[in-house]
Amino acid sequence: MIINYLSFKKLEMPDVSSFLFYGENTGRVDDCIETTINLVKKKYEKVNVVNVSNEDLKIKGFNELISNYNNPDLFGNKNIVIISMIDQKISKEITRFIDSTTLSFYFICKCNQLKKSSALRNFFENSKNSVAVACYEETEIEKNLLIKNSLLEEGIQVNENEISQLSNILGNQRHEILNELKKVMIAVKASKKTLTESIDLVCRKSYGDLDDLVYSLASKEKKHFLVNFFNSKEVQNDLLRFVNYFSEHLFKLLEVKEKVKNGERKSLVIKSLRPPVFFKRLTKFNDQVEKWSEKEILHVIKKLYLFRVSSLKGQNSSKFRLYFVFLKILS
């Protein structure tokens, strides 16, 4: 049966023994697993949690490995078996086992994204004796609520503007949101700064180096960019991330130019951008809006898109074509 994430969080223990938690939001997947374990612990005094990896399955087949847990262990503990699936090779074995066996333990299957045509997903969704929960990215409302509740639990008061600022900066993955919030909480408690000051401090620290490179390239600061670009091991090891970040920046410039052309005030347009432009970068950003033409922005965005495509295809020449694009910008 299908249960959505928020409904599952509010449920008492469903009368089933097998669960599928899947999706790109790994934080939600882990949260569902933790919820299930806690519900089982409320029902049984003694619980044994077993994590099964792909390596374990290579040493022993699925049926042989899982059958060992279909009875309480030597100490009478109820077993909870969690399988982290990297591929779908054992999907048929799993569905066949659950369908033909009376489970005396709790079985949890943990996966990344699954297509609608996935046999594993269809089995869990259509079975009355199993539960399937899709773990998608946090919506804006869910993210805001998560931010608010996490800060309040730590005794940190937060207003709507601060929630909005954090929401615009953070991604939509639960793990990422919570990890970045921990940094903000530590900054608030350790530095005695306000929440707003701590947000700015942490975000500048997290994105500062990448931001500096993006702004120096967009400002066409040839020497500064080239020295820092080729000396940054992090960027050289993940050029795709830098290209994505720079592309987003160019889209911001394009958005401002378009709206100003349609009669909107430049300062208000820049203020409305998400993620926001930090105060210390406003002067440079304003200069970039004037320095770049719409034609040039669209041309570079197209080149960056072609780099992403060729890079994903594993073409070795893609890196050098990217360097040429950067040199053209700087000249």
Tab-separated table of C-alpha atoms in Angstrom:
chain	number	residue	atom	x	y	z
A	1	MET	CA	0.000	0.000	0.000
A	2	ILE	CA	1.096	3.590	-0.638
A	3	ILE	CA	1.477	5.977	2.296
A	4	ASN	CA	2.850	9.488	1.869
A	5	TYR	CA	5.740	10.627	4.031
A	6	LEU	CA	3.873	13.033	6.324
A	7	SER	CA	1.066	10.522	6.933
A	8	PHE	CA	3.578	7.786	7.716
A	9	LYS	CA	5.247	10.000	10.334
A	10	LYS	CA	1.921	10.325	12.164
A	11	LEU	CA	0.930	6.647	12.065
A	12	GLU	CA	1.015	4.082	14.795
A	13	MET	CA	2.679	0.821	13.759
A	14	PRO	CA	0.933	-0.467	10.580
A	15	ASP	CA	-0.084	-4.122	10.681
A	16	VAL	CA	2.553	-5.099	8.076
A	17	SER	CA	6.058	-6.543	8.219
A	18	SER	CA	7.701	-5.238	5.017
A	19	PHE	CA	8.508	-1.660	4.044
A	20	LEU	CA	9.959	0.124	1.008
A	21	PHE	CA	11.391	3.618	1.495
A	22	TYR	CA	12.771	5.163	-1.695
A	23	GLY	CA	13.582	8.476	-3.359
A	24	GLU	CA	16.256	11.110	-3.864
A	25	ASN	CA	15.685	12.644	-0.426
A	26	THR	CA	17.921	10.271	1.551
A	27	GLY	CA	17.276	12.253	4.729
A	28	ARG	CA	13.590	11.351	4.534
A	29	VAL	CA	14.417	7.717	3.758
A	30	ASP	CA	16.603	7.502	6.877
A	31	ASP	CA	13.928	9.325	8.880
A	32	CYS	CA	11.306	6.737	7.821
A	33	ILE	CA	13.630	3.908	8.834
A	34	GLU	CA	14.246	5.500	12.235
A	35	THR	CA	10.481	5.991	12.709
A	36	THR	CA	9.830	2.320	11.892
A	37	ILE	CA	12.524	1.109	14.293
A	38	ASN	CA	11.108	3.256	17.091
A	39	LEU	CA	7.581	1.945	16.445
A	40	VAL	CA	8.797	-1.667	16.573
A	41	LYS	CA	10.664	-0.938	19.817
A	42	LYS	CA	7.411	0.313	21.357
A	43	LYS	CA	5.746	-2.978	20.422
A	44	TYR	CA	8.546	-5.371	21.428
A	45	GLU	CA	10.837	-5.210	24.434
A	46	LYS	CA	13.821	-6.737	22.650
A	47	VAL	CA	14.782	-5.630	19.137
A	48	ASN	CA	17.817	-6.457	16.998
A	49	VAL	CA	18.596	-4.162	14.007
A	50	VAL	CA	20.548	-5.784	11.159
A	51	ASN	CA	21.957	-3.766	8.235
A	52	VAL	CA	22.593	-5.797	5.086
A	53	SER	CA	24.869	-4.401	2.369
A	54	ASN	CA	25.468	-5.418	-1.237
A	55	GLU	CA	28.741	-7.028	-0.119
A	56	ASP	CA	26.829	-9.239	2.330
A	57	LEU	CA	24.533	-10.336	-0.484
A	58	LYS	CA	27.507	-11.217	-2.684
A	59	ILE	CA	28.914	-13.542	-0.006
A	60	LYS	CA	25.560	-15.235	0.606
A	61	GLY	CA	22.505	-15.292	-1.615
A	62	PHE	CA	19.442	-13.257	-0.592
A	63	ASN	CA	17.283	-16.225	0.462
A	64	GLU	CA	20.019	-17.867	2.529
A	65	LEU	CA	20.955	-14.612	4.243
A	66	ILE	CA	17.415	-13.415	4.981
A	67	SER	CA	16.045	-16.786	6.083
A	68	ASN	CA	18.462	-16.720	9.018
A	69	TYR	CA	16.607	-13.716	10.430
A	70	ASN	CA	13.072	-15.077	10.091
A	71	ASN	CA	13.178	-16.183	13.721
A	72	PRO	CA	14.175	-14.322	16.893
A	73	ASP	CA	17.915	-14.481	17.672
A	74	LEU	CA	19.463	-16.459	20.562
A	75	PHE	CA	18.454	-13.745	23.017
A	76	GLY	CA	14.831	-13.634	21.859
A	77	ASN	CA	15.247	-10.298	20.058
A	78	LYS	CA	12.800	-9.409	17.277
A	79	ASN	CA	14.805	-8.824	14.085
A	80	ILE	CA	14.581	-5.727	11.883
A	81	VAL	CA	16.507	-6.313	8.645
A	82	ILE	CA	17.431	-3.278	6.542
A	83	ILE	CA	18.692	-3.818	2.991
A	84	SER	CA	20.350	-0.907	1.186
A	85	MET	CA	19.852	-1.608	-2.510
A	86	ILE	CA	22.266	-0.089	-5.007
A	87	ASP	CA	20.755	-1.898	-8.006
A	88	GLN	CA	17.575	-3.851	-8.747
A	89	LYS	CA	19.176	-7.247	-9.441
A	90	ILE	CA	17.576	-8.983	-6.462
A	91	SER	CA	14.128	-7.369	-6.825
A	92	LYS	CA	12.485	-10.620	-7.972
A	93	GLU	CA	14.028	-12.574	-5.106
A	94	ILE	CA	12.750	-10.009	-2.608
A	95	THR	CA	9.198	-9.901	-3.934
A	96	ARG	CA	9.063	-13.699	-4.290
A	97	PHE	CA	10.314	-14.188	-0.725
A	98	ILE	CA	7.849	-11.689	0.824
A	99	ASP	CA	4.972	-13.063	-1.240
A	100	SER	CA	5.599	-16.707	-0.308
A	101	THR	CA	6.840	-16.433	3.283
A	102	THR	CA	5.137	-15.658	6.554
A	103	LEU	CA	7.497	-13.028	7.943
A	104	SER	CA	8.425	-13.326	11.605
A	105	PHE	CA	10.710	-10.292	11.346
A	106	TYR	CA	10.473	-6.752	9.980
A	107	PHE	CA	11.951	-6.222	6.521
A	108	ILE	CA	12.956	-2.730	5.333
A	109	CYS	CA	14.135	-2.067	1.784
A	110	LYS	CA	16.028	1.199	1.268
A	111	CYS	CA	16.459	2.514	-2.310
A	112	ASN	CA	17.232	5.622	-4.293
A	113	GLN	CA	14.855	6.813	-7.000
A	114	LEU	CA	12.647	4.098	-8.528
A	115	LYS	CA	10.806	4.381	-11.832
A	116	LYS	CA	7.051	3.838	-11.984
A	117	SER	CA	7.749	0.690	-13.969
A	118	SER	CA	9.958	-0.743	-11.213
A	119	ALA	CA	8.776	-4.259	-10.262
A	120	LEU	CA	9.903	-3.682	-6.682
A	121	ARG	CA	7.955	-0.439	-6.359
A	122	ASN	CA	4.819	-1.931	-7.955
A	123	PHE	CA	4.898	-4.923	-5.627
A	124	PHE	CA	5.108	-2.854	-2.428
A	125	GLU	CA	2.550	-0.308	-3.652
A	126	ASN	CA	-0.018	-2.938	-4.612
A	127	SER	CA	0.471	-5.333	-1.696
A	128	LYS	CA	-1.938	-5.017	1.243
A	129	ASN	CA	0.733	-6.498	3.502
A	130	SER	CA	3.501	-4.056	2.611
A	131	VAL	CA	4.067	-0.295	2.804
A	132	ALA	CA	5.732	1.935	0.178
A	133	VAL	CA	6.753	5.510	1.021
A	134	ALA	CA	8.179	7.809	-1.671
A	135	CYS	CA	10.694	10.304	-0.248
A	136	TYR	CA	10.749	13.315	-2.550
A	137	GLU	CA	12.530	16.634	-1.972
A	138	GLU	CA	11.146	18.932	0.698
A	139	THR	CA	8.533	21.392	-0.579
A	140	GLU	CA	8.953	25.047	0.364
A	141	ILE	CA	6.330	24.735	3.133
A	142	GLU	CA	7.921	21.550	4.507
A	143	LYS	CA	11.400	23.081	4.362
A	144	ASN	CA	10.279	26.224	6.196
A	145	LEU	CA	8.617	24.118	8.887
A	146	LEU	CA	11.739	21.945	9.263
A	147	ILE	CA	13.948	25.040	9.623
A	148	LYS	CA	11.618	26.661	12.142
A	149	ASN	CA	11.141	23.568	14.308
A	150	SER	CA	14.853	22.634	14.273
A	151	LEU	CA	15.900	26.091	15.491
A	152	LEU	CA	13.140	26.349	18.100
A	153	GLU	CA	14.086	22.925	19.503
A	154	GLU	CA	17.543	24.380	20.194
A	155	GLY	CA	16.042	27.425	21.902
A	156	ILE	CA	16.862	29.765	18.997
A	157	GLN	CA	14.070	32.199	18.168
A	158	VAL	CA	13.548	32.741	14.444
A	159	ASN	CA	11.361	35.174	12.492
A	160	GLU	CA	9.748	34.747	9.066
A	161	ASN	CA	12.460	36.774	7.282
A	162	GLU	CA	15.199	34.561	8.711
A	163	ILE	CA	13.270	31.398	7.780
A	164	SER	CA	12.843	32.758	4.249
A	165	GLN	CA	16.542	33.640	4.014
A	166	LEU	CA	17.618	30.168	5.115
A	167	SER	CA	15.055	28.497	2.866
A	168	ASN	CA	16.372	30.353	-0.178
A	169	ILE	CA	19.978	29.459	0.587
A	170	LEU	CA	19.550	25.794	1.526
A	171	GLY	CA	18.792	22.946	-0.867
A	172	ASN	CA	15.781	20.642	-0.750
A	173	GLN	CA	17.468	17.550	0.701
A	174	ARG	CA	16.717	16.832	4.351
A	175	HIS	CA	20.293	15.821	5.243
A	176	GLU	CA	21.722	18.955	3.635
A	177	ILE	CA	19.206	21.221	5.380
A	178	LEU	CA	19.852	19.704	8.817
A	179	ASN	CA	23.656	19.702	8.376
A	180	GLU	CA	23.729	23.380	7.395
A	181	LEU	CA	21.332	24.264	10.221
A	182	LYS	CA	23.725	22.618	12.703
A	183	LYS	CA	26.481	24.967	11.513
A	184	VAL	CA	24.171	27.961	11.988
A	185	MET	CA	23.188	26.760	15.494
A	186	ILE	CA	26.839	26.336	16.495
A	187	ALA	CA	27.653	29.816	15.150
A	188	VAL	CA	24.784	31.360	17.140
A	189	LYS	CA	25.785	29.659	20.401
A	190	ALA	CA	29.564	29.966	20.043
A	191	SER	CA	29.873	33.500	18.685
A	192	LYS	CA	26.923	35.087	20.521
A	193	LYS	CA	25.973	36.677	17.191
A	194	THR	CA	22.383	37.172	16.097
A	195	LEU	CA	20.757	34.515	13.936
A	196	THR	CA	20.891	36.811	10.881
A	197	GLU	CA	24.631	37.434	11.385
A	198	SER	CA	25.262	33.714	11.882
A	199	ILE	CA	23.373	32.815	8.696
A	200	ASP	CA	25.550	35.193	6.699
A	201	LEU	CA	28.730	33.929	8.390
A	202	VAL	CA	28.027	30.232	7.791
A	203	CYS	CA	26.828	30.677	4.221
A	204	ARG	CA	29.831	32.772	3.298
A	205	LYS	CA	32.099	30.126	4.786
A	206	SER	CA	30.314	27.286	2.973
A	207	TYR	CA	30.068	28.922	-0.431
A	208	GLY	CA	32.756	31.591	-0.173
A	209	ASP	CA	35.506	30.037	-2.357
A	210	LEU	CA	33.101	29.015	-5.092
A	211	ASP	CA	31.354	32.372	-4.910
A	212	ASP	CA	34.670	34.213	-5.209
A	213	LEU	CA	35.557	32.289	-8.349
A	214	VAL	CA	32.142	32.810	-9.915
A	215	TYR	CA	32.205	36.546	-9.209
A	216	SER	CA	35.793	36.984	-10.426
A	217	LEU	CA	34.920	35.207	-13.709
A	218	ALA	CA	31.664	37.141	-14.150
A	219	SER	CA	33.588	40.379	-13.434
A	220	LYS	CA	36.217	39.300	-16.009
A	221	GLU	CA	39.093	39.586	-13.535
A	222	LYS	CA	41.549	37.587	-15.608
A	223	LYS	CA	44.564	37.251	-13.296
A	224	HIS	CA	42.575	36.737	-10.088
A	225	PHE	CA	40.335	34.110	-11.667
A	226	LEU	CA	43.014	32.079	-13.458
A	227	VAL	CA	45.327	31.865	-10.442
A	228	ASN	CA	42.561	30.766	-8.043
A	229	PHE	CA	40.757	28.563	-10.562
A	230	PHE	CA	43.775	26.382	-11.388
A	231	ASN	CA	44.972	26.307	-7.761
A	232	SER	CA	41.643	25.052	-6.428
A	233	LYS	CA	41.775	21.245	-6.216
A	234	GLU	CA	38.122	21.168	-5.178
A	235	VAL	CA	37.018	22.960	-8.346
A	236	GLN	CA	39.375	21.036	-10.645
A	237	ASN	CA	38.021	17.765	-9.246
A	238	ASP	CA	34.417	18.835	-9.795
A	239	LEU	CA	34.242	21.159	-12.792
A	240	LEU	CA	30.607	20.260	-13.383
A	241	ARG	CA	29.619	21.751	-10.020
A	242	PHE	CA	31.441	25.000	-10.812
A	243	VAL	CA	29.840	25.181	-14.261
A	244	ASN	CA	26.374	24.657	-12.770
A	245	TYR	CA	27.011	27.370	-10.202
A	246	PHE	CA	28.312	29.801	-12.823
A	247	SER	CA	25.352	29.036	-15.121
A	248	GLU	CA	22.935	29.894	-12.302
A	249	HIS	CA	24.777	33.171	-11.800
A	250	LEU	CA	24.449	34.055	-15.491
A	251	PHE	CA	20.722	33.288	-15.379
A	252	LYS	CA	20.461	35.770	-12.486
A	253	LEU	CA	22.146	38.455	-14.588
A	254	LEU	CA	19.814	37.648	-17.478
A	255	GLU	CA	16.747	37.813	-15.228
A	256	VAL	CA	17.730	41.265	-13.954
A	257	LYS	CA	18.416	42.593	-17.455
A	258	GLU	CA	15.079	41.278	-18.764
A	259	LYS	CA	13.024	42.731	-15.909
A	260	VAL	CA	14.788	46.092	-16.010
A	261	LYS	CA	14.145	46.227	-19.768
A	262	ASN	CA	10.449	45.701	-18.985
A	263	GLY	CA	10.400	48.706	-16.665
A	264	GLU	CA	11.095	47.217	-13.210
A	265	ARG	CA	13.491	48.914	-10.793
A	266	LYS	CA	16.930	47.317	-10.851
A	267	SER	CA	17.474	47.488	-7.064
A	268	LEU	CA	14.130	45.788	-6.348
A	269	VAL	CA	14.748	43.072	-8.937
A	270	ILE	CA	18.167	42.250	-7.433
A	271	LYS	CA	16.675	42.222	-3.944
A	272	SER	CA	14.074	39.648	-5.059
A	273	LEU	CA	16.640	37.189	-6.476
A	274	ARG	CA	16.791	33.721	-4.917
A	275	PRO	CA	19.260	32.695	-3.579
A	276	PRO	CA	19.944	36.310	-2.545
A	277	VAL	CA	22.960	38.417	-3.510
A	278	PHE	CA	24.896	39.117	-0.310
A	279	PHE	CA	25.441	42.761	0.556
A	280	LYS	CA	29.219	42.674	0.121
A	281	ARG	CA	28.783	41.460	-3.477
A	282	LEU	CA	26.138	43.980	-4.556
A	283	THR	CA	28.579	46.430	-6.173
A	284	LYS	CA	30.203	43.712	-8.264
A	285	PHE	CA	26.855	42.228	-9.224
A	286	ASN	CA	25.558	45.628	-10.366
A	287	ASP	CA	28.682	46.110	-12.480
A	288	GLN	CA	28.226	42.674	-14.043
A	289	VAL	CA	24.650	43.467	-15.058
A	290	GLU	CA	26.004	46.418	-17.058
A	291	LYS	CA	29.096	44.609	-18.339
A	292	TRP	CA	27.310	41.612	-19.881
A	293	SER	CA	24.986	41.866	-22.879
A	294	GLU	CA	22.022	39.511	-23.219
A	295	LYS	CA	23.532	38.077	-26.378
A	296	GLU	CA	26.822	37.300	-24.617
A	297	ILE	CA	25.049	35.702	-21.633
A	298	LEU	CA	22.963	33.430	-23.869
A	299	HIS	CA	26.019	32.464	-25.933
A	300	VAL	CA	28.022	31.462	-22.819
A	301	ILE	CA	25.063	29.600	-21.260
A	302	LYS	CA	24.791	27.578	-24.484
A	303	LYS	CA	28.524	26.753	-24.360
A	304	LEU	CA	28.276	25.701	-20.718
A	305	TYR	CA	25.324	23.464	-21.540
A	306	LEU	CA	27.345	21.777	-24.311
A	307	PHE	CA	30.169	21.216	-21.804
A	308	ARG	CA	27.768	19.508	-19.396
A	309	VAL	CA	26.507	17.213	-22.149
A	310	SER	CA	29.989	16.264	-23.401
A	311	SER	CA	31.277	15.864	-19.839
A	312	LEU	CA	28.464	13.451	-18.934
A	313	LYS	CA	29.332	11.476	-22.068
A	314	GLY	CA	32.925	11.217	-20.823
A	315	GLN	CA	34.515	13.143	-23.700
A	316	ASN	CA	38.088	14.047	-22.718
A	317	SER	CA	38.184	17.173	-24.858
A	318	SER	CA	35.284	18.778	-22.966
A	319	LYS	CA	37.583	20.216	-20.270
A	320	PHE	CA	39.775	22.050	-22.774
A	321	ARG	CA	36.769	23.452	-24.619
A	322	LEU	CA	35.555	24.776	-21.262
A	323	TYR	CA	38.905	26.458	-20.608
A	324	PHE	CA	38.641	28.117	-24.016
A	325	VAL	CA	35.169	29.469	-23.107
A	326	PHE	CA	36.573	30.971	-19.913
A	327	LEU	CA	39.495	32.574	-21.778
A	328	LYS	CA	37.062	34.103	-24.279
A	329	ILE	CA	35.072	35.602	-21.370
A	330	LEU	CA	38.205	37.016	-19.743
A	331	SER	CA	39.533	38.522	-22.973
